[in-house]
PDB file of C-alpha atoms in Angstrom:
ATOM      1  CA  MET A   1     121.220 105.918 105.131  1.00 54.00           C
ATOM      2  CA  ILE A   2     117.833 105.092 103.593  1.00 47.00           C
ATOM      3  CA  ASP A   3     118.867 106.832 100.353  1.00 56.00           C
ATOM      4  CA  GLN A   4     122.080 104.796 100.262  1.00 57.00           C
ATOM      5  CA  LEU A   5     120.189 101.522 100.820  1.00 53.00           C
ATOM      6  CA  TYR A   6     117.680 102.390  98.101  1.00 45.00           C
ATOM      7  CA  ARG A   7     120.444 103.226  95.608  1.00 51.00           C
ATOM      8  CA  LYS A   8     122.353 100.064  96.469  1.00 53.00           C
ATOM      9  CA  ALA A   9     119.260  97.911  96.030  1.00 47.00           C
ATOM     10  CA  ILE A  10     118.333  99.423  92.670  1.00 45.00           C
ATOM     11  CA  LEU A  11     121.854  99.285  91.227  1.00 49.00           C
ATOM     12  CA  THR A  12     122.346  95.705  92.418  1.00 47.00           C
ATOM     13  CA  VAL A  13     119.108  94.582  90.770  1.00 41.00           C
ATOM     14  CA  ALA A  14     119.863  96.569  87.612  1.00 44.00           C
ATOM     15  CA  GLU A  15     123.152  94.677  87.166  1.00 56.00           C
ATOM     16  CA  ARG A  16     121.340  91.358  86.746  1.00 56.00           C
ATOM     17  CA  ASP A  17     121.379  90.157  83.144  1.00 58.00           C
ATOM     18  CA  SER A  18     117.681  89.289  83.166  1.00 56.00           C
ATOM     19  CA  VAL A  19     116.734  92.757  84.419  1.00 48.00           C
ATOM     20  CA  GLU A  20     118.972  94.500  81.899  1.00 50.00           C
ATOM     21  CA  LYS A  21     117.508  92.423  79.075  1.00 57.00           C
ATOM     22  CA  LEU A  22     113.959  93.301  80.144  1.00 53.00           C
ATOM     23  CA  LEU A  23     114.641  97.016  80.513  1.00 58.00           C
ATOM     24  CA  ARG A  24     116.558  97.286  77.256  1.00 55.00           C
ATOM     25  CA  ALA A  25     113.626  95.651  75.486  1.00 49.00           C
ATOM     26  CA  ARG A  26     110.811  97.583  77.128  1.00 54.00           C
ATOM     27  CA  ALA A  27     112.124 100.752  78.760  1.00 57.00           C
ATOM     28  CA  TRP A  28     113.523 102.743  75.831  1.00 57.00           C
ATOM     29  CA  PRO A  29     110.302 104.787  75.349  1.00 61.00           C
ATOM     30  CA  VAL A  30     110.624 105.799  79.000  1.00 67.00           C
ATOM     31  CA  ALA A  31     114.404 106.225  78.882  1.00 68.00           C
ATOM     32  CA  GLN A  32     113.966 108.912  76.244  1.00 70.00           C
ATOM     33  CA  ARG A  33     112.947 111.225  79.064  1.00 77.00           C
ATOM     34  CA  PHE A  34     116.551 111.061  80.307  1.00 83.00           C
ATOM     35  CA  VAL A  35     118.457 110.296  77.068  1.00 87.00           C
ATOM     36  CA  ALA A  36     118.367 112.587  74.017  1.00 89.00           C
ATOM     37  CA  GLY A  37     118.123 109.854  71.402  1.00 85.00           C
ATOM     38  CA  GLU A  38     120.459 107.202  70.092  1.00 86.00           C
ATOM     39  CA  ASP A  39     122.124 109.180  67.287  1.00 92.00           C
ATOM     40  CA  ILE A  40     123.757 112.544  66.625  1.00 92.00           C
ATOM     41  CA  PRO A  41     120.849 114.147  64.692  1.00 94.00           C
ATOM     42  CA  SER A  42     118.498 113.481  67.632  1.00 93.00           C
ATOM     43  CA  ALA A  43     120.994 114.914  70.106  1.00 94.00           C
ATOM     44  CA  VAL A  44     121.663 118.004  67.974  1.00 95.00           C
ATOM     45  CA  GLN A  45     117.936 118.690  67.743  1.00 95.00           C
ATOM     46  CA  ALA A  46     117.668 118.419  71.526  1.00 95.00           C
ATOM     47  CA  MET A  47     120.538 120.919  71.851  1.00 96.00           C
ATOM     48  CA  LYS A  48     118.804 123.350  69.512  1.00 96.00           C
ATOM     49  CA  ASP A  49     115.566 123.068  71.499  1.00 96.00           C
ATOM     50  CA  LEU A  50     117.441 123.897  74.692  1.00 97.00           C
ATOM     51  CA  GLN A  51     119.357 126.716  73.029  1.00 96.00           C
ATOM     52  CA  ALA A  52     116.051 128.304  71.999  1.00 96.00           C
ATOM     53  CA  ASP A  53     115.281 128.622  75.716  1.00 96.00           C
ATOM     54  CA  GLY A  54     118.684 130.132  76.515  1.00 97.00           C
ATOM     55  CA  ILE A  55     120.056 126.863  77.893  1.00 98.00           C
ATOM     56  CA  SER A  56     123.498 125.526  76.944  1.00 98.00           C
ATOM     57  CA  SER A  57     124.378 121.838  76.564  1.00 97.00           C
ATOM     58  CA  ASN A  58     127.029 119.455  77.800  1.00 98.00           C
ATOM     59  CA  MET A  59     126.958 116.605  75.284  1.00 97.00           C
ATOM     60  CA  ASP A  60     127.866 113.119  76.455  1.00 94.00           C
ATOM     61  CA  LEU A  61     128.119 110.146  74.113  1.00 93.00           C
ATOM     62  CA  LEU A  62     127.205 107.246  76.367  1.00 87.00           C
ATOM     63  CA  GLY A  63     129.549 104.278  76.532  1.00 79.00           C
ATOM     64  CA  GLU A  64     131.050 102.286  79.391  1.00 72.00           C
ATOM     65  CA  PHE A  65     133.028  99.097  79.901  1.00 74.00           C
ATOM     66  CA  ILE A  66     134.774  99.408  76.540  1.00 87.00           C
ATOM     67  CA  GLU A  67     137.458  96.738  76.556  1.00 86.00           C
ATOM     68  CA  SER A  68     139.688  96.738  73.471  1.00 94.00           C
ATOM     69  CA  ALA A  69     142.093  99.500  72.480  1.00 95.00           C
ATOM     70  CA  GLU A  70     140.548  99.540  69.027  1.00 96.00           C
ATOM     71  CA  ASP A  71     137.057 100.109  70.441  1.00 95.00           C
ATOM     72  CA  CYS A  72     138.350 102.864  72.712  1.00 96.00           C
ATOM     73  CA  THR A  73     139.918 104.680  69.775  1.00 97.00           C
ATOM     74  CA  ARG A  74     136.742 104.177  67.751  1.00 96.00           C
ATOM     75  CA  PHE A  75     134.744 105.664  70.607  1.00 96.00           C
ATOM     76  CA  ALA A  76     137.078 108.677  70.685  1.00 97.00           C
ATOM     77  CA  ASP A  77     136.544 109.068  66.936  1.00 97.00           C
ATOM     78  CA  ASN A  78     132.804 109.139  67.568  1.00 96.00           C
ATOM     79  CA  VAL A  79     133.241 111.863  70.182  1.00 97.00           C
ATOM     80  CA  LEU A  80     135.197 113.864  67.626  1.00 98.00           C
ATOM     81  CA  GLY A  81     132.158 113.454  65.394  1.00 96.00           C
ATOM     82  CA  VAL A  82     130.028 114.975  68.165  1.00 96.00           C
ATOM     83  CA  VAL A  83     132.377 117.960  68.398  1.00 97.00           C
ATOM     84  CA  GLU A  84     132.140 118.475  64.648  1.00 97.00           C
ATOM     85  CA  ALA A  85     128.342 118.124  64.726  1.00 96.00           C
ATOM     86  CA  MET A  86     128.016 120.771  67.439  1.00 97.00           C
ATOM     87  CA  GLN A  87     130.271 123.145  65.531  1.00 97.00           C
ATOM     88  CA  GLY A  88     128.328 122.461  62.349  1.00 96.00           C
ATOM     89  CA  ALA A  89     125.077 123.295  64.133  1.00 95.00           C
ATOM     90  CA  GLY A  90     126.466 126.647  65.243  1.00 95.00           C
ATOM     91  CA  ILE A  91     126.909 125.523  68.853  1.00 96.00           C
ATOM     92  CA  THR A  92     130.233 125.946  70.649  1.00 97.00           C
ATOM     93  CA  PRO A  93     131.339 122.381  71.443  1.00 98.00           C
ATOM     94  CA  TYR A  94     131.103 121.308  75.069  1.00 98.00           C
ATOM     95  CA  VAL A  95     131.405 117.573  75.660  1.00 98.00           C
ATOM     96  CA  SER A  96     131.963 115.157  78.521  1.00 98.00           C
ATOM     97  CA  ILE A  97     134.092 112.040  78.212  1.00 97.00           C
ATOM     98  CA  LYS A  98     134.884 109.154  80.511  1.00 95.00           C
ATOM     99  CA  LEU A  99     138.594 108.544  80.231  1.00 96.00           C
ATOM    100  CA  SER A 100     138.002 104.807  80.679  1.00 95.00           C
ATOM    101  CA  SER A 101     135.890 104.854  77.511  1.00 95.00           C
ATOM    102  CA  VAL A 102     138.756 106.273  75.450  1.00 97.00           C
ATOM    103  CA  GLY A 103     141.428 103.976  76.857  1.00 96.00           C
ATOM    104  CA  GLN A 104     142.572 105.130  80.293  1.00 96.00           C
ATOM    105  CA  GLY A 105     144.955 102.532  81.717  1.00 95.00           C
ATOM    106  CA  LYS A 106     145.707 100.948  78.344  1.00 95.00           C
ATOM    107  CA  ASP A 107     149.226 101.264  76.975  1.00 92.00           C
ATOM    108  CA  GLU A 108     149.849 102.158  73.342  1.00 89.00           C
ATOM    109  CA  ASP A 109     153.437 102.718  72.254  1.00 86.00           C
ATOM    110  CA  GLY A 110     154.425 103.694  75.784  1.00 90.00           C
ATOM    111  CA  GLN A 111     151.573 106.185  76.197  1.00 92.00           C
ATOM    112  CA  ASP A 112     148.321 105.957  78.104  1.00 97.00           C
ATOM    113  CA  LEU A 113     145.702 105.501  75.393  1.00 97.00           C
ATOM    114  CA  GLY A 114     143.098 107.465  77.338  1.00 97.00           C
ATOM    115  CA  LEU A 115     145.395 110.459  77.610  1.00 98.00           C
ATOM    116  CA  LYS A 116     146.316 110.185  73.933  1.00 97.00           C
ATOM    117  CA  ASN A 117     142.676 110.105  72.816  1.00 98.00           C
ATOM    118  CA  ALA A 118     141.715 112.876  75.232  1.00 98.00           C
ATOM    119  CA  ARG A 119     144.390 115.063  73.635  1.00 98.00           C
ATOM    120  CA  ARG A 120     142.844 114.471  70.196  1.00 98.00           C
ATOM    121  CA  ILE A 121     139.380 115.447  71.440  1.00 98.00           C
ATOM    122  CA  ILE A 122     140.531 118.519  73.366  1.00 98.00           C
ATOM    123  CA  THR A 123     142.644 119.695  70.427  1.00 98.00           C
ATOM    124  CA  LYS A 124     139.589 119.687  68.180  1.00 98.00           C
ATOM    125  CA  ALA A 125     137.326 121.267  70.816  1.00 98.00           C
ATOM    126  CA  LYS A 126     139.870 124.023  71.477  1.00 98.00           C
ATOM    127  CA  GLU A 127     140.099 124.720  67.742  1.00 98.00           C
ATOM    128  CA  TYR A 128     136.415 125.688  67.899  1.00 98.00           C
ATOM    129  CA  GLY A 129     136.682 127.523  71.222  1.00 98.00           C
ATOM    130  CA  GLY A 130     135.074 124.603  73.046  1.00 98.00           C
ATOM    131  CA  PHE A 131     135.482 122.668  76.272  1.00 98.00           C
ATOM    132  CA  VAL A 132     135.916 119.045  77.378  1.00 98.00           C
ATOM    133  CA  CYS A 133     134.869 117.823  80.807  1.00 98.00           C
ATOM    134  CA  LEU A 134     136.593 114.686  82.067  1.00 98.00           C
ATOM    135  CA  ASP A 135     133.844 112.783  83.854  1.00 96.00           C
ATOM    136  CA  MET A 136     134.770 111.339  87.213  1.00 96.00           C
ATOM    137  CA  GLU A 137     134.051 107.642  87.590  1.00 93.00           C
ATOM    138  CA  ASP A 138     134.228 105.323  90.597  1.00 93.00           C
ATOM    139  CA  HIS A 139     136.832 105.964  93.295  1.00 95.00           C
ATOM    140  CA  PRO A 140     139.683 103.702  92.018  1.00 95.00           C
ATOM    141  CA  ARG A 141     140.040 105.990  88.985  1.00 96.00           C
ATOM    142  CA  VAL A 142     140.174 109.313  90.829  1.00 97.00           C
ATOM    143  CA  ASP A 143     143.959 109.569  91.251  1.00 98.00           C
ATOM    144  CA  GLN A 144     144.760 108.817  87.638  1.00 97.00           C
ATOM    145  CA  THR A 145     142.007 111.104  86.344  1.00 98.00           C
ATOM    146  CA  LEU A 146     143.238 114.030  88.450  1.00 98.00           C
ATOM    147  CA  ALA A 147     146.840 113.409  87.381  1.00 98.00           C
ATOM    148  CA  GLN A 148     145.805 113.391  83.731  1.00 98.00           C
ATOM    149  CA  LEU A 149     143.723 116.535  84.254  1.00 98.00           C
ATOM    150  CA  ARG A 150     146.842 118.283  85.553  1.00 98.00           C
ATOM    151  CA  THR A 151     148.762 117.184  82.457  1.00 98.00           C
ATOM    152  CA  LEU A 152     146.017 118.317  80.085  1.00 98.00           C
ATOM    153  CA  ILE A 153     145.497 121.702  81.725  1.00 98.00           C
ATOM    154  CA  GLY A 154     149.239 122.223  81.400  1.00 98.00           C
ATOM    155  CA  GLU A 155     148.954 121.577  77.677  1.00 98.00           C
ATOM    156  CA  PHE A 156     145.611 123.203  76.811  1.00 98.00           C
ATOM    157  CA  GLY A 157     144.784 125.617  79.647  1.00 97.00           C
ATOM    158  CA  HIS A 158     141.937 125.545  82.148  1.00 97.00           C
ATOM    159  CA  GLY A 159     139.615 127.218  79.652  1.00 97.00           C
ATOM    160  CA  HIS A 160     139.354 124.073  77.545  1.00 98.00           C
ATOM    161  CA  VAL A 161     139.431 121.120  79.948  1.00 98.00           C
ATOM    162  CA  GLY A 162     138.128 120.414  83.441  1.00 98.00           C
ATOM    163  CA  THR A 163     136.743 117.597  85.535  1.00 98.00           C
ATOM    164  CA  VAL A 164     134.157 116.564  88.137  1.00 98.00           C
ATOM    165  CA  LEU A 165     134.344 116.130  91.909  1.00 98.00           C
ATOM    166  CA  GLN A 166     131.808 114.059  93.845  1.00 98.00           C
ATOM    167  CA  SER A 167     130.685 115.233  97.276  1.00 98.00           C
ATOM    168  CA  TYR A 168     129.930 111.754  98.596  1.00 96.00           C
ATOM    169  CA  LEU A 169     133.645 110.872  98.556  1.00 98.00           C
ATOM    170  CA  TYR A 170     135.519 111.739 101.745  1.00 98.00           C
ATOM    171  CA  ARG A 171     138.588 112.723  99.744  1.00 98.00           C
ATOM    172  CA  SER A 172     137.003 115.374  97.518  1.00 98.00           C
ATOM    173  CA  LEU A 173     137.749 118.406  99.713  1.00 98.00           C
ATOM    174  CA  LYS A 174     141.471 117.637  99.676  1.00 98.00           C
ATOM    175  CA  ASP A 175     141.311 116.861  95.957  1.00 98.00           C
ATOM    176  CA  ARG A 176     139.776 120.262  95.272  1.00 98.00           C
ATOM    177  CA  GLU A 177     142.357 122.058  97.405  1.00 98.00           C
ATOM    178  CA  GLY A 178     145.138 120.189  95.626  1.00 98.00           C
ATOM    179  CA  LEU A 179     143.997 121.615  92.291  1.00 98.00           C
ATOM    180  CA  ASP A 180     143.849 125.265  93.376  1.00 98.00           C
ATOM    181  CA  ASP A 181     147.097 126.176  91.629  1.00 98.00           C
ATOM    182  CA  LEU A 182     145.479 125.246  88.301  1.00 98.00           C
ATOM    183  CA  LYS A 183     142.362 127.427  88.772  1.00 98.00           C
ATOM    184  CA  PRO A 184     140.390 124.554  87.239  1.00 98.00           C
ATOM    185  CA  ASN A 185     136.894 124.601  85.810  1.00 98.00           C
ATOM    186  CA  LEU A 186     135.181 122.021  88.041  1.00 98.00           C
ATOM    187  CA  ARG A 187     131.747 120.436  87.995  1.00 98.00           C
ATOM    188  CA  PHE A 188     130.390 119.427  91.400  1.00 98.00           C
ATOM    189  CA  VAL A 189     127.972 116.517  91.780  1.00 97.00           C
ATOM    190  CA  LYS A 190     126.822 114.428  94.712  1.00 95.00           C
ATOM    191  CA  GLY A 191     127.840 111.112  93.092  1.00 92.00           C
ATOM    192  CA  ALA A 192     125.866 108.291  91.503  1.00 79.00           C
ATOM    193  CA  TYR A 193     128.135 105.234  91.696  1.00 82.00           C
ATOM    194  CA  LEU A 194     127.724 102.520  94.292  1.00 81.00           C
ATOM    195  CA  GLU A 195     130.646 103.134  96.663  1.00 90.00           C
ATOM    196  CA  PRO A 196     131.583 101.434  99.972  1.00 92.00           C
ATOM    197  CA  GLU A 197     131.302 103.308 103.266  1.00 94.00           C
ATOM    198  CA  SER A 198     135.075 103.133 103.572  1.00 97.00           C
ATOM    199  CA  VAL A 199     135.389 105.838 100.907  1.00 97.00           C
ATOM    200  CA  ALA A 200     131.989 107.548 100.732  1.00 96.00           C
ATOM    201  CA  TYR A 201     129.494 109.171 103.088  1.00 96.00           C
ATOM    202  CA  PRO A 202     126.484 106.857 103.542  1.00 93.00           C
ATOM    203  CA  ASP A 203     124.132 109.593 104.806  1.00 93.00           C
ATOM    204  CA  LYS A 204     122.530 112.174 102.525  1.00 91.00           C
ATOM    205  CA  ALA A 205     122.922 114.957 105.088  1.00 95.00           C
ATOM    206  CA  ASP A 206     126.703 114.478 105.081  1.00 97.00           C
ATOM    207  CA  VAL A 207     126.799 114.363 101.274  1.00 96.00           C
ATOM    208  CA  ASP A 208     124.835 117.616 101.092  1.00 97.00           C
ATOM    209  CA  ALA A 209     127.020 119.331 103.703  1.00 98.00           C
ATOM    210  CA  ASN A 210     130.157 118.326 101.826  1.00 98.00           C
ATOM    211  CA  TYR A 211     128.592 119.547  98.573  1.00 98.00           C
ATOM    212  CA  ARG A 212     128.147 123.006 100.090  1.00 98.00           C
ATOM    213  CA  ARG A 213     131.732 123.058 101.362  1.00 98.00           C
ATOM    214  CA  LEU A 214     133.120 122.077  97.972  1.00 98.00           C
ATOM    215  CA  VAL A 215     131.076 124.592  95.983  1.00 98.00           C
ATOM    216  CA  TYR A 216     131.623 127.462  98.419  1.00 98.00           C
ATOM    217  CA  GLN A 217     135.379 126.900  98.563  1.00 98.00           C
ATOM    218  CA  HIS A 218     135.673 126.754  94.789  1.00 98.00           C
ATOM    219  CA  LEU A 219     133.561 129.867  94.303  1.00 98.00           C
ATOM    220  CA  LYS A 220     135.749 131.738  96.800  1.00 98.00           C
ATOM    221  CA  SER A 221     138.877 130.591  94.949  1.00 98.00           C
ATOM    222  CA  GLY A 222     137.751 132.528  91.880  1.00 97.00           C
ATOM    223  CA  ALA A 223     137.812 129.485  89.601  1.00 98.00           C
ATOM    224  CA  TYR A 224     134.819 128.746  87.382  1.00 98.00           C
ATOM    225  CA  THR A 225     132.273 126.614  89.237  1.00 98.00           C
ATOM    226  CA  ASN A 226     129.620 124.302  87.801  1.00 98.00           C
ATOM    227  CA  VAL A 227     126.876 123.684  90.366  1.00 98.00           C
ATOM    228  CA  ALA A 228     125.360 120.428  89.141  1.00 98.00           C
ATOM    229  CA  THR A 229     122.312 119.619  91.254  1.00 95.00           C
ATOM    230  CA  HIS A 230     118.523 119.533  91.158  1.00 92.00           C
ATOM    231  CA  ASP A 231     118.317 120.063  94.907  1.00 93.00           C
ATOM    232  CA  GLU A 232     116.504 123.384  95.183  1.00 95.00           C
ATOM    233  CA  ARG A 233     117.712 123.908  98.741  1.00 96.00           C
ATOM    234  CA  LEU A 234     121.313 123.756  97.528  1.00 97.00           C
ATOM    235  CA  ILE A 235     120.532 125.991  94.569  1.00 98.00           C
ATOM    236  CA  GLU A 236     118.987 128.623  96.835  1.00 98.00           C
ATOM    237  CA  ASP A 237     121.928 128.369  99.230  1.00 98.00           C
ATOM    238  CA  VAL A 238     124.361 128.990  96.356  1.00 98.00           C
ATOM    239  CA  LYS A 239     122.340 131.996  95.228  1.00 98.00           C
ATOM    240  CA  ARG A 240     122.570 133.486  98.725  1.00 98.00           C
ATOM    241  CA  PHE A 241     126.266 132.657  99.015  1.00 98.00           C
ATOM    242  CA  VAL A 242     127.323 134.367  95.778  1.00 98.00           C
ATOM    243  CA  LEU A 243     125.222 137.419  96.631  1.00 98.00           C
ATOM    244  CA  ALA A 244     126.768 137.682 100.099  1.00 98.00           C
ATOM    245  CA  HIS A 245     130.308 137.321  98.730  1.00 98.00           C
ATOM    246  CA  GLY A 246     129.942 139.576  95.693  1.00 97.00           C
ATOM    247  CA  ILE A 247     130.511 136.771  93.183  1.00 98.00           C
ATOM    248  CA  GLY A 248     129.171 137.635  89.740  1.00 97.00           C
ATOM    249  CA  LYS A 249     126.882 135.424  87.702  1.00 97.00           C
ATOM    250  CA  ASP A 250     129.652 135.054  85.118  1.00 97.00           C
ATOM    251  CA  GLY A 251     131.761 133.068  87.604  1.00 98.00           C
ATOM    252  CA  PHE A 252     129.548 130.018  87.807  1.00 98.00           C
ATOM    253  CA  GLU A 253     126.652 128.174  86.247  1.00 98.00           C
ATOM    254  CA  PHE A 254     123.945 125.766  87.276  1.00 98.00           C
ATOM    255  CA  GLN A 255     124.008 122.400  85.528  1.00 98.00           C
ATOM    256  CA  LEU A 256     121.004 120.113  85.424  1.00 96.00           C
ATOM    257  CA  LEU A 257     120.145 116.798  83.807  1.00 92.00           C
ATOM    258  CA  TYR A 258     118.312 116.405  80.537  1.00 92.00           C
ATOM    259  CA  GLY A 259     114.652 115.603  81.016  1.00 86.00           C
ATOM    260  CA  ILE A 260     114.462 116.553  84.681  1.00 85.00           C
ATOM    261  CA  ARG A 261     112.875 119.770  85.986  1.00 88.00           C
ATOM    262  CA  ARG A 262     112.715 121.703  82.734  1.00 91.00           C
ATOM    263  CA  ASP A 263     110.627 124.242  84.644  1.00 94.00           C
ATOM    264  CA  LEU A 264     113.515 124.851  87.033  1.00 96.00           C
ATOM    265  CA  GLN A 265     115.949 125.180  84.136  1.00 96.00           C
ATOM    266  CA  LYS A 266     113.798 127.865  82.487  1.00 97.00           C
ATOM    267  CA  GLN A 267     113.235 129.725  85.749  1.00 97.00           C
ATOM    268  CA  LEU A 268     116.970 129.930  86.444  1.00 98.00           C
ATOM    269  CA  VAL A 269     117.527 131.366  82.956  1.00 98.00           C
ATOM    270  CA  LYS A 270     114.712 133.851  83.548  1.00 98.00           C
ATOM    271  CA  ASP A 271     116.416 134.906  86.784  1.00 98.00           C
ATOM    272  CA  GLY A 272     119.599 135.687  84.872  1.00 98.00           C
ATOM    273  CA  TYR A 273     121.721 132.653  85.748  1.00 98.00           C
ATOM    274  CA  ARG A 274     123.812 130.627  83.336  1.00 98.00           C
ATOM    275  CA  VAL A 275     122.286 127.180  82.851  1.00 98.00           C
ATOM    276  CA  ARG A 276     123.709 124.132  81.110  1.00 98.00           C
ATOM    277  CA  VAL A 277     122.015 120.773  80.669  1.00 98.00           C
ATOM    278  CA  TYR A 278     123.949 117.517  80.766  1.00 95.00           C
ATOM    279  CA  LEU A 279     122.704 115.923  77.556  1.00 95.00           C
ATOM    280  CA  PRO A 280     123.484 112.209  77.144  1.00 91.00           C
ATOM    281  CA  TYR A 281     122.787 110.276  73.986  1.00 91.00           C
ATOM    282  CA  GLY A 282     123.746 106.997  72.328  1.00 85.00           C
ATOM    283  CA  ARG A 283     122.851 103.344  72.083  1.00 79.00           C
ATOM    284  CA  ASP A 284     124.700 102.375  75.263  1.00 76.00           C
ATOM    285  CA  TRP A 285     122.152 104.135  77.487  1.00 65.00           C
ATOM    286  CA  TYR A 286     121.383 101.404  80.013  1.00 70.00           C
ATOM    287  CA  PRO A 287     124.097 102.072  82.687  1.00 70.00           C
ATOM    288  CA  TYR A 288     123.296 105.784  82.729  1.00 69.00           C
ATOM    289  CA  PHE A 289     119.571 105.063  82.830  1.00 65.00           C
ATOM    290  CA  SER A 290     120.056 102.692  85.780  1.00 67.00           C
ATOM    291  CA  ARG A 291     121.828 105.389  87.792  1.00 65.00           C
ATOM    292  CA  ARG A 292     119.010 107.843  87.121  1.00 61.00           C
ATOM    293  CA  ILE A 293     116.458 105.304  88.386  1.00 63.00           C
ATOM    294  CA  ALA A 294     118.586 104.764  91.487  1.00 60.00           C
ATOM    295  CA  GLU A 295     118.666 108.452  92.395  1.00 59.00           C
ATOM    296  CA  ARG A 296     115.119 108.617  93.761  1.00 54.00           C
ATOM    297  CA  PRO A 297     112.046 106.373  94.131  1.00 51.00           C
ATOM    298  CA  SER A 298     109.923 108.685  91.975  1.00 53.00           C
ATOM    299  CA  ASN A 299     112.153 107.896  88.982  1.00 50.00           C
ATOM    300  CA  ALA A 300     111.654 104.144  89.492  1.00 46.00           C
ATOM    301  CA  LEU A 301     107.887 104.637  89.744  1.00 45.00           C
ATOM    302  CA  PHE A 302     107.914 106.697  86.542  1.00 42.00           C
ATOM    303  CA  VAL A 303     109.730 103.895  84.721  1.00 43.00           C
ATOM    304  CA  LEU A 304     107.381 101.177  85.963  1.00 42.00           C
ATOM    305  CA  GLN A 305     104.321 103.188  85.002  1.00 45.00           C
ATOM    306  CA  GLY A 306     105.727 103.808  81.534  1.00 41.00           C
ATOM    307  CA  MET A 307     106.689 100.176  80.947  1.00 39.00           C
ATOM    308  CA  PHE A 308     103.337  98.726  81.862  1.00 41.00           C
ATOM    309  CA  LYS A 309     101.060 101.488  80.687  1.00 46.00           C
ATOM    310  CA  GLY A 310      98.288 100.073  78.544  1.00 37.00           C
TER     311      GLY A 310
END
């Protein structure tokens, strides 16, 4: 409950225009810990640095609350540029997209624009043997995102498109079970959006318990599982679970956030596990940055120290 109250307080304050203006002006030097630059060359260099340590990347061009259809299509074009840049750098493309950012819910010639733009991105990624992860957003978008995932897996296969499930949502266990026939590649996270208690667990212990249930069930299903957490207790539990159930290290990977616990990332690689880092970049970094601050008090303290240092 305390964690939920802290997150709610931070996200509520962060939404204030005056706070956003201050942080955008003064926090970018600190935000670079969590965001791999504002342009493609910076992000590609970050990917190469990770690759040198045996760590893969999940590239995410940051952008939220994109309103017009034209801007959504332009954003999708920019993601295609990311796919091309990764291929050009000798890195198999792996990108995340928010369907809302590419037009989900907007009609264009009788088609959902988000689905249309997602098809363009996945087509290009598949051409290079790559993968597109459909980021999960707040709870009102879950049904449509899962429906569109089903459509896209039908068209491209589960080896080229997947999505994310959030353990703080009550519904996620049933959502996962409902996808079993697709054998989907799923990324499991705890959840970072501010959700009401009517749809999400308020207590961390319940979120963690549901996280274990989701990951264990998906591992047992035989579908590829992305364990996205920095919680070392959960990581150790997953290690014990796969060992006890004879699940090979090629059936899952650990995913961590850029700029957080690089030592843990390297240790997991050293221990023979697949590791991928969620690597966000772009000029629209503030919403993502706010959610990182809201995850734990130590992140907020780090930001304050960086802003007022000297």
